[in-house]
Coordinates of C-alpha atoms and ligand atoms in Angstrom, one line a residue:
X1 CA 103.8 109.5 92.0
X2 CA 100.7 106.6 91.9
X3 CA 98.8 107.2 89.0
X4 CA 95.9 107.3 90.9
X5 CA 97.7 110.5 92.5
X6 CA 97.2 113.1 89.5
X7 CA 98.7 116.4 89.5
X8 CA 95.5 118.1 89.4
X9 CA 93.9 115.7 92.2
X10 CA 94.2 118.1 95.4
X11 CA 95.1 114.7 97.3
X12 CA 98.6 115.6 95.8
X13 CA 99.0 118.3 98.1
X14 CA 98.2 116.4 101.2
X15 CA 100.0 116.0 104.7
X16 CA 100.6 112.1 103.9
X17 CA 101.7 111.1 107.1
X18 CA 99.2 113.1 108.9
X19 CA 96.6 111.5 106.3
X20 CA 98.4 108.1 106.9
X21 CA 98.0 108.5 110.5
X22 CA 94.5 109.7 110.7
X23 CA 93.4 106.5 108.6
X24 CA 95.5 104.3 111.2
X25 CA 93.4 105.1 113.8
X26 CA 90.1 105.1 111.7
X27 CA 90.4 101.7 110.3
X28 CA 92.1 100.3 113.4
X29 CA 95.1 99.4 111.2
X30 CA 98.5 98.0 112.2
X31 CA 101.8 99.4 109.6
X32 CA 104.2 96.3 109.1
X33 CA 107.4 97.1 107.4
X34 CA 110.2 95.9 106.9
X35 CA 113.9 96.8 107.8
X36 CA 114.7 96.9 103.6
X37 CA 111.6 99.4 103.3
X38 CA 112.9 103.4 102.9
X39 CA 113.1 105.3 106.0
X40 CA 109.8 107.5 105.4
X41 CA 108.0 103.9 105.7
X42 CA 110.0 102.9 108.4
X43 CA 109.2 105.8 111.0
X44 CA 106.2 105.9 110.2
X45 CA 105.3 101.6 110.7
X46 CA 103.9 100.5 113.9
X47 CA 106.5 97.9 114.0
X48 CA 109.4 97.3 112.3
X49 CA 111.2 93.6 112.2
X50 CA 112.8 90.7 110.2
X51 CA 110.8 88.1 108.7
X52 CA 110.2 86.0 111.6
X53 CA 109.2 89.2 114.1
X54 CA 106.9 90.3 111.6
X55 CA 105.0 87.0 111.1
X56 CA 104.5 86.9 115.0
X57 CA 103.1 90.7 114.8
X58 CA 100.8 89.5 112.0
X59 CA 99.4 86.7 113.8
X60 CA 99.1 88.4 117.3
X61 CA 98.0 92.0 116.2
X62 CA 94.1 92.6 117.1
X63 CA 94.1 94.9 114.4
X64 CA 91.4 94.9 111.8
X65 CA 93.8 96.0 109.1
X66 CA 97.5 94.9 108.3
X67 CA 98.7 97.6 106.0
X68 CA 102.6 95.2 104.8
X69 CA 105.2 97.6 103.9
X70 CA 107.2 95.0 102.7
X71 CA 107.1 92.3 100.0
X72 CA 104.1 90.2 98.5
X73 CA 105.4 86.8 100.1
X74 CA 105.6 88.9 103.7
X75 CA 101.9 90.1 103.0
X76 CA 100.3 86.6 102.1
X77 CA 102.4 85.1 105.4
X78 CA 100.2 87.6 107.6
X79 CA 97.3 86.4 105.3
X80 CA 97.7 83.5 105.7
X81 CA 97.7 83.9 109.3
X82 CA 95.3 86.0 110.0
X83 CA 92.5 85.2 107.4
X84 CA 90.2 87.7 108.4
X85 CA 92.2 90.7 108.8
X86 CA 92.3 92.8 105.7
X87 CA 95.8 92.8 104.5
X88 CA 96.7 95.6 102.0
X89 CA 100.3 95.4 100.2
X90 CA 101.0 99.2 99.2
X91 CA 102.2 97.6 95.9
X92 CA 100.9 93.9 94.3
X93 CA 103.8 94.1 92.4
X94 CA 106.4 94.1 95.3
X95 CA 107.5 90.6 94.3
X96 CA 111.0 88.4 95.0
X97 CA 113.6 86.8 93.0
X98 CA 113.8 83.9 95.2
X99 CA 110.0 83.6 95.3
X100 CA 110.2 83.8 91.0
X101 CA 112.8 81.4 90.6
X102 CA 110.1 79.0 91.9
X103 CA 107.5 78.0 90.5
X104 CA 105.3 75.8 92.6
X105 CA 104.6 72.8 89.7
X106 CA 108.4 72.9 89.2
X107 CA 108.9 72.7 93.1
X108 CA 105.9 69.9 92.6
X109 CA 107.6 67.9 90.8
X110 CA 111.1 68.4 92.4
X111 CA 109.2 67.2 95.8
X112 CA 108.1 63.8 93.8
X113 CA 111.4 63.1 92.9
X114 CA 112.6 62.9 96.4
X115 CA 109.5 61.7 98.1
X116 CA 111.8 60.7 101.7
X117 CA 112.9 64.1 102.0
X118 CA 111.3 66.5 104.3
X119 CA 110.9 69.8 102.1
X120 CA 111.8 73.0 104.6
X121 CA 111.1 76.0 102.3
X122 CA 112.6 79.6 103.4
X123 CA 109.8 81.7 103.8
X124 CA 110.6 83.6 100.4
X125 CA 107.8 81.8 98.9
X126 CA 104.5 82.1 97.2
X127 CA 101.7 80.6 99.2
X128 CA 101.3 77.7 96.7
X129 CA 104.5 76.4 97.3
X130 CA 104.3 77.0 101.3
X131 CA 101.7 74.4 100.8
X132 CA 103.5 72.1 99.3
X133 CA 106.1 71.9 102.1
X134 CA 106.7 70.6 105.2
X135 CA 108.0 73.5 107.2
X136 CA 108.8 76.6 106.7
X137 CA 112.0 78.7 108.1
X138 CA 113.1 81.9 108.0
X139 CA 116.9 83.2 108.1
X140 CA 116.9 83.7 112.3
X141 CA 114.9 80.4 112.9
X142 CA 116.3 77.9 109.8
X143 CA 119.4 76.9 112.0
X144 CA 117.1 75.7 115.3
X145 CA 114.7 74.5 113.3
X146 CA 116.8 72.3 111.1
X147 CA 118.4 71.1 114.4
X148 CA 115.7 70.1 115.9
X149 CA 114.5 67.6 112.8
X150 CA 115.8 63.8 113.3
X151 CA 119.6 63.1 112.4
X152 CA 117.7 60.3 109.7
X153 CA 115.8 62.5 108.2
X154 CA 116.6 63.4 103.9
X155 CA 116.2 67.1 104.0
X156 CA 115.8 69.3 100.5
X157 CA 115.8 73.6 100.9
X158 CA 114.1 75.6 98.7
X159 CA 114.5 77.9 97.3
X160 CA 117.6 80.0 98.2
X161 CA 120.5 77.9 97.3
X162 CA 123.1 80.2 99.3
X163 CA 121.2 80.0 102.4
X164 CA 120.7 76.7 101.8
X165 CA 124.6 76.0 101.5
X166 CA 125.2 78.3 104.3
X167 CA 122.8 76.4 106.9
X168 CA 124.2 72.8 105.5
X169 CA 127.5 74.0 106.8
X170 CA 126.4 75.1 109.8
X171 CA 124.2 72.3 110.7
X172 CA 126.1 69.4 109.3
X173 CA 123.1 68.3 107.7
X174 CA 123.4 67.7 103.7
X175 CA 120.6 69.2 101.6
X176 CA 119.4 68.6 98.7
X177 CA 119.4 72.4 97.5
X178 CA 117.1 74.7 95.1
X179 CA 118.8 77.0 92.6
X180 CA 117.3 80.4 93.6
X181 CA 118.8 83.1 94.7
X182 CA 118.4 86.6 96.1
X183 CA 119.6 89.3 93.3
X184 CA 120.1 91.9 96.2
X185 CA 123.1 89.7 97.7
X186 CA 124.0 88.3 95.1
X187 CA 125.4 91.5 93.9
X188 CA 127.9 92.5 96.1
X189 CA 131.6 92.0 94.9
X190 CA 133.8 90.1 96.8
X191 CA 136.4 92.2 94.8
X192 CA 135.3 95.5 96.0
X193 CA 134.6 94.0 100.2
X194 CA 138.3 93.4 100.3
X195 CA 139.5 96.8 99.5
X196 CA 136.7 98.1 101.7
X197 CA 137.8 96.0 104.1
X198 CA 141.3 97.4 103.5
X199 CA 140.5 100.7 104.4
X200 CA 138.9 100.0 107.3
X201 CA 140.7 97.2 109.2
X202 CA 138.9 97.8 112.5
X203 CA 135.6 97.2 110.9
X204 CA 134.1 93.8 111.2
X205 CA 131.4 92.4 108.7
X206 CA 128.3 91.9 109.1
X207 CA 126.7 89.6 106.6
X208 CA 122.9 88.1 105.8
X209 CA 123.5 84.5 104.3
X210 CA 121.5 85.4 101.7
X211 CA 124.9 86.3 100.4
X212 CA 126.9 84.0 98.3
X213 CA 129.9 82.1 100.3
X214 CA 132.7 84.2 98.7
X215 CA 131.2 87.0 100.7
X216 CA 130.5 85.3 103.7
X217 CA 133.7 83.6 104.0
X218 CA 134.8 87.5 104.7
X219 CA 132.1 88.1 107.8
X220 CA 132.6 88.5 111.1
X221 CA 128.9 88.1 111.7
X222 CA 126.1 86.0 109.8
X223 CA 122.1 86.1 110.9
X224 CA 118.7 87.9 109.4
X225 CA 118.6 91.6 109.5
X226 CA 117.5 91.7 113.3
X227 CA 120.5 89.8 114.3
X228 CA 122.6 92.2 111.8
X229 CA 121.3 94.9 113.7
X230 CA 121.8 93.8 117.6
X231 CA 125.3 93.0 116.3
X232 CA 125.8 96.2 114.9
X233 CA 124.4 98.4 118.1
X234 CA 126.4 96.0 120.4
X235 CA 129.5 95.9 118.7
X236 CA 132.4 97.6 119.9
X237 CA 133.7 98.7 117.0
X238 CA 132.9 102.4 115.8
X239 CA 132.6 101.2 112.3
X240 CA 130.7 98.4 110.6
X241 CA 130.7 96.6 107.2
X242 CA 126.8 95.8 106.4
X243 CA 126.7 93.4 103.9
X244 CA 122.9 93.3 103.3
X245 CA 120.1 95.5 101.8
X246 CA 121.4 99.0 103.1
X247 CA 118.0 100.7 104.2
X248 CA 118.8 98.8 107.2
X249 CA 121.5 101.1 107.9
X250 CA 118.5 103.5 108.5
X251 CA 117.7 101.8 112.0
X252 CA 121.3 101.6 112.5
X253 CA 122.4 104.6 112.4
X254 CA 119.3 106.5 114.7
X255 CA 119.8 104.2 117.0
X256 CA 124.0 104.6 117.4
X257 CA 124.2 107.9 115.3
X258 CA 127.9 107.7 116.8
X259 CA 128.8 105.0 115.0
X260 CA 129.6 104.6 111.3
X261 CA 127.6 102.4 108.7
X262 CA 129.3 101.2 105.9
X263 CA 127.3 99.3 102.9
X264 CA 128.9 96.5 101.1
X265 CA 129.7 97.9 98.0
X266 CA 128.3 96.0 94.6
X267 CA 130.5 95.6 91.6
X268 CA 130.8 99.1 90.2
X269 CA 132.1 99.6 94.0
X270 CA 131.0 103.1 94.2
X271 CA 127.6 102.9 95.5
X272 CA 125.6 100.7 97.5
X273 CA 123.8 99.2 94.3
X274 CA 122.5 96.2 96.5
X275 CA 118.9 98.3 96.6
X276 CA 115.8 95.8 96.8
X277 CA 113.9 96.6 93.2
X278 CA 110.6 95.3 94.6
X279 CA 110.6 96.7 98.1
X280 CA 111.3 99.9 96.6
X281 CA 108.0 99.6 95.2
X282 CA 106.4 100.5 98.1
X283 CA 105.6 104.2 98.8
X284 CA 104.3 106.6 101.4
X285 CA 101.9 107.5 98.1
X286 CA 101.1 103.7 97.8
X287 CA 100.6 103.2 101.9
X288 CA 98.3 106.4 101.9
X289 CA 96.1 104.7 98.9
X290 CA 95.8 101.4 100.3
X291 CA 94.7 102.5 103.5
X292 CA 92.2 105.0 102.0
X293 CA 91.0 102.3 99.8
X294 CA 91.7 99.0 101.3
X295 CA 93.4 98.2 98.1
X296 CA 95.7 96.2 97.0
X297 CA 94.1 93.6 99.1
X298 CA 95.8 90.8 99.6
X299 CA 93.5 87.0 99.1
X300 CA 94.1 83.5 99.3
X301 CA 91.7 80.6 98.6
X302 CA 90.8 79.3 102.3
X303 CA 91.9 75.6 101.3
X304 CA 94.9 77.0 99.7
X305 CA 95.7 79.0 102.9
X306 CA 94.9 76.0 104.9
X307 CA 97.5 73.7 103.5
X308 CA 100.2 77.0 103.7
X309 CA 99.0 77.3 106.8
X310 CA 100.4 74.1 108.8
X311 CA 104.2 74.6 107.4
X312 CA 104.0 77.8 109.2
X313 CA 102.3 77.0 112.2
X314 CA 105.6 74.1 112.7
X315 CA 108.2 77.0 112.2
X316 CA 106.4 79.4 114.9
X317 CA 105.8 76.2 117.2
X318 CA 109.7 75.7 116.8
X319 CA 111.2 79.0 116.9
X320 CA 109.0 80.0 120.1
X321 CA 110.3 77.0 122.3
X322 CA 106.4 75.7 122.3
X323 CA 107.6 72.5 120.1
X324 CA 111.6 71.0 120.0
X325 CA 111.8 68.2 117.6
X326 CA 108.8 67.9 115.4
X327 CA 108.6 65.9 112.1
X328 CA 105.8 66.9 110.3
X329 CA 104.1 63.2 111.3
X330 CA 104.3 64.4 115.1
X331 CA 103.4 68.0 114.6
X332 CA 101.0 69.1 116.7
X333 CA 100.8 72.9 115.6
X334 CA 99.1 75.6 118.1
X335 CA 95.8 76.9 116.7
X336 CA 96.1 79.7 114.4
X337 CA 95.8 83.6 115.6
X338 CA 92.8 85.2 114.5
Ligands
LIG1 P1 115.1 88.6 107.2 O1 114.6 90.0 107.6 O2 114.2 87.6 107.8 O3 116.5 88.4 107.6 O4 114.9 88.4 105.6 C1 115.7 89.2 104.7 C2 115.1 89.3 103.4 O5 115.7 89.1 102.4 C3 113.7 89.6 103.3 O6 113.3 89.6 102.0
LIG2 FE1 113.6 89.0 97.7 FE2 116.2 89.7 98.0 FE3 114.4 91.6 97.8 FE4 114.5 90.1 100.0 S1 116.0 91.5 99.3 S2 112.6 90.6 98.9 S3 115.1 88.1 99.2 S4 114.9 90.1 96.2

């Protein structure tokens, strides 16, 4: 329980989602969350979504309040664009390994030592290092995006190395690649996947390429967490190998409760142990607090967000049809939401 939820506080005994619901409406909030976020926050959310979805909710919503059940990087995006929105984060602390592993006067200096590369940075990122790059992608729009840039063009990826390796193969394109990586899919065991997959040899694999290629040489199927889950609904088969962060499996299975959900298994191969640590932060507790108190709120310096601003701007221009091959000399970004 939040500390600021002591045992003797009556608030403990609280109807939260009747509490959480009744704040909605008073504070004309929106609930974000995303699909890694534990099924109380998921039924409860307005809308639930992968990266991209979610950034096009936050810049659309007329909402005065964004209440992100999801990560910090996810928060600061709707920030970011939508600057005068209050955006609330359940939990500060709700961070990411990939967004850790870099540091934006180490990705400073990485970008100086390859000035004619265009940097395209996943959206796993702090705001700082947004800024410092030329566009910005997310797992269901990297592929078009990287498509559309000119064959001449150096490209570097930062900061997830396996996505990075999995969209150079993909594309064609080389990349100069960051080292970071995602500890969620990183942990499952290629090992323990086979023998799954041995015991259930009708079951294709769905994959996020997030994961390392020793996994995702097994997949049937690789895309965000959206495309995970059309394939999964749309599949055929009864039974479906999930090789990604397994509250997913939470929108799977009420929407095909016929169907069978299997998680990847991580090394110990007896659990799913591919939980996300920092999205698991996040609590129907937390979510009542912040909207009660408008706390944690999340804030960027306006020149900060200004320069974050125009990487992301290129990606939605991109991934919504409105631009098709932009380098960041033509861009020509729509005006922001908000
Ligand atoms: P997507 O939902 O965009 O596929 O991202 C997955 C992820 O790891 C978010 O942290
Ligand atoms: Fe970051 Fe991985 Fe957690 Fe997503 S699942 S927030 S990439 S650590």
């Amino acid at each position: 329980m939040d500390a600021r939820l002591s045992s003797r506080d009556p608030l403990h005994r609280l109807d939260l989602r009747a509490e959480i619901d009744r704040l909605r409406r008073a504070r004309n909030a929106v609930i974000l969350a995303h699909y890694y976020q534990t099924p109380a926050l998921q039924d409860l959310a307005d809308f639930v979504g992968d990266s991209l979805e979610l950034s096009r909710k936050a810049a659309e919503t007329d909402a005065d309040v964004i209440a992100f059940c999801g990560v910090r990087f996810m928060a600061e995006t709707a920030k970011i664009l939508s600057p005068r929105k209050i955006v609330v984060l359940p939990d500060l602390e709700a961070g990411c390994s990939l967004e850790d592993s870099c540091p934006p006067d180490k990705f400073a200096a990485f970008r100086d030592a390859h000035p004619d590369h265009l940097a395209i940075t996943y959206i796993n990122s702090s705001a700082a290092v947004k800024a410092l790059s030329d566009i910005i992608v997310t797992s269901s729009s990297a592929e078009k995006i990287i498509n559309a840039l000119p064959k001449d063009r150096k490209i570097l990826f930062a900061p997830d190395r396996h996505l990075g390796a999995w969209l150079a193969r993909r594309t064609g394109r080389e990349m100069l690649l960051w080292e970071g990586t995602c500890i969620v899919h990183e942990a499952f065991s290629e090992t323990e996947l086979l023998k799954l997959k041995a015991l259930h040899p009708e079951a294709p694999v769905a994959a996020h390429p997030e994961c390392p290629a020793h996994i995702l040489e097994h997949a049937d199927m690789v895309g965000s967490t959206s495309a995970i889950l059309k394939f999964a609904l749309e599949s055929p088969s009864e039974t479906i190998i999930v090789a990604t962060e397994p509250h997913i499996i939470h929108q799977m299975a009420s929407r095909a409760p016929g169907k069978t959900f299997i998680g990847a298994p991580g090394a110990d191969g007896r659990c799913n142990c591919n939980m996300c640590p920092y999205m698991a932060l996040n609590t129907l507790e937390k979510l009542y607090l912040a909207l009660r108190d408008l706390e944690p709120r999340i804030e960027i310096a306006e020149e900060l967000r200004r320069r974050a601003l125009l990487p992301l701007e290129r990606m939605l221009a991109i991934a919504s049809g409105v631009a098709t091959d932009l380098t960041p000399a033509q861009a020509d970004p729509p005006v922001s939401a908000d």
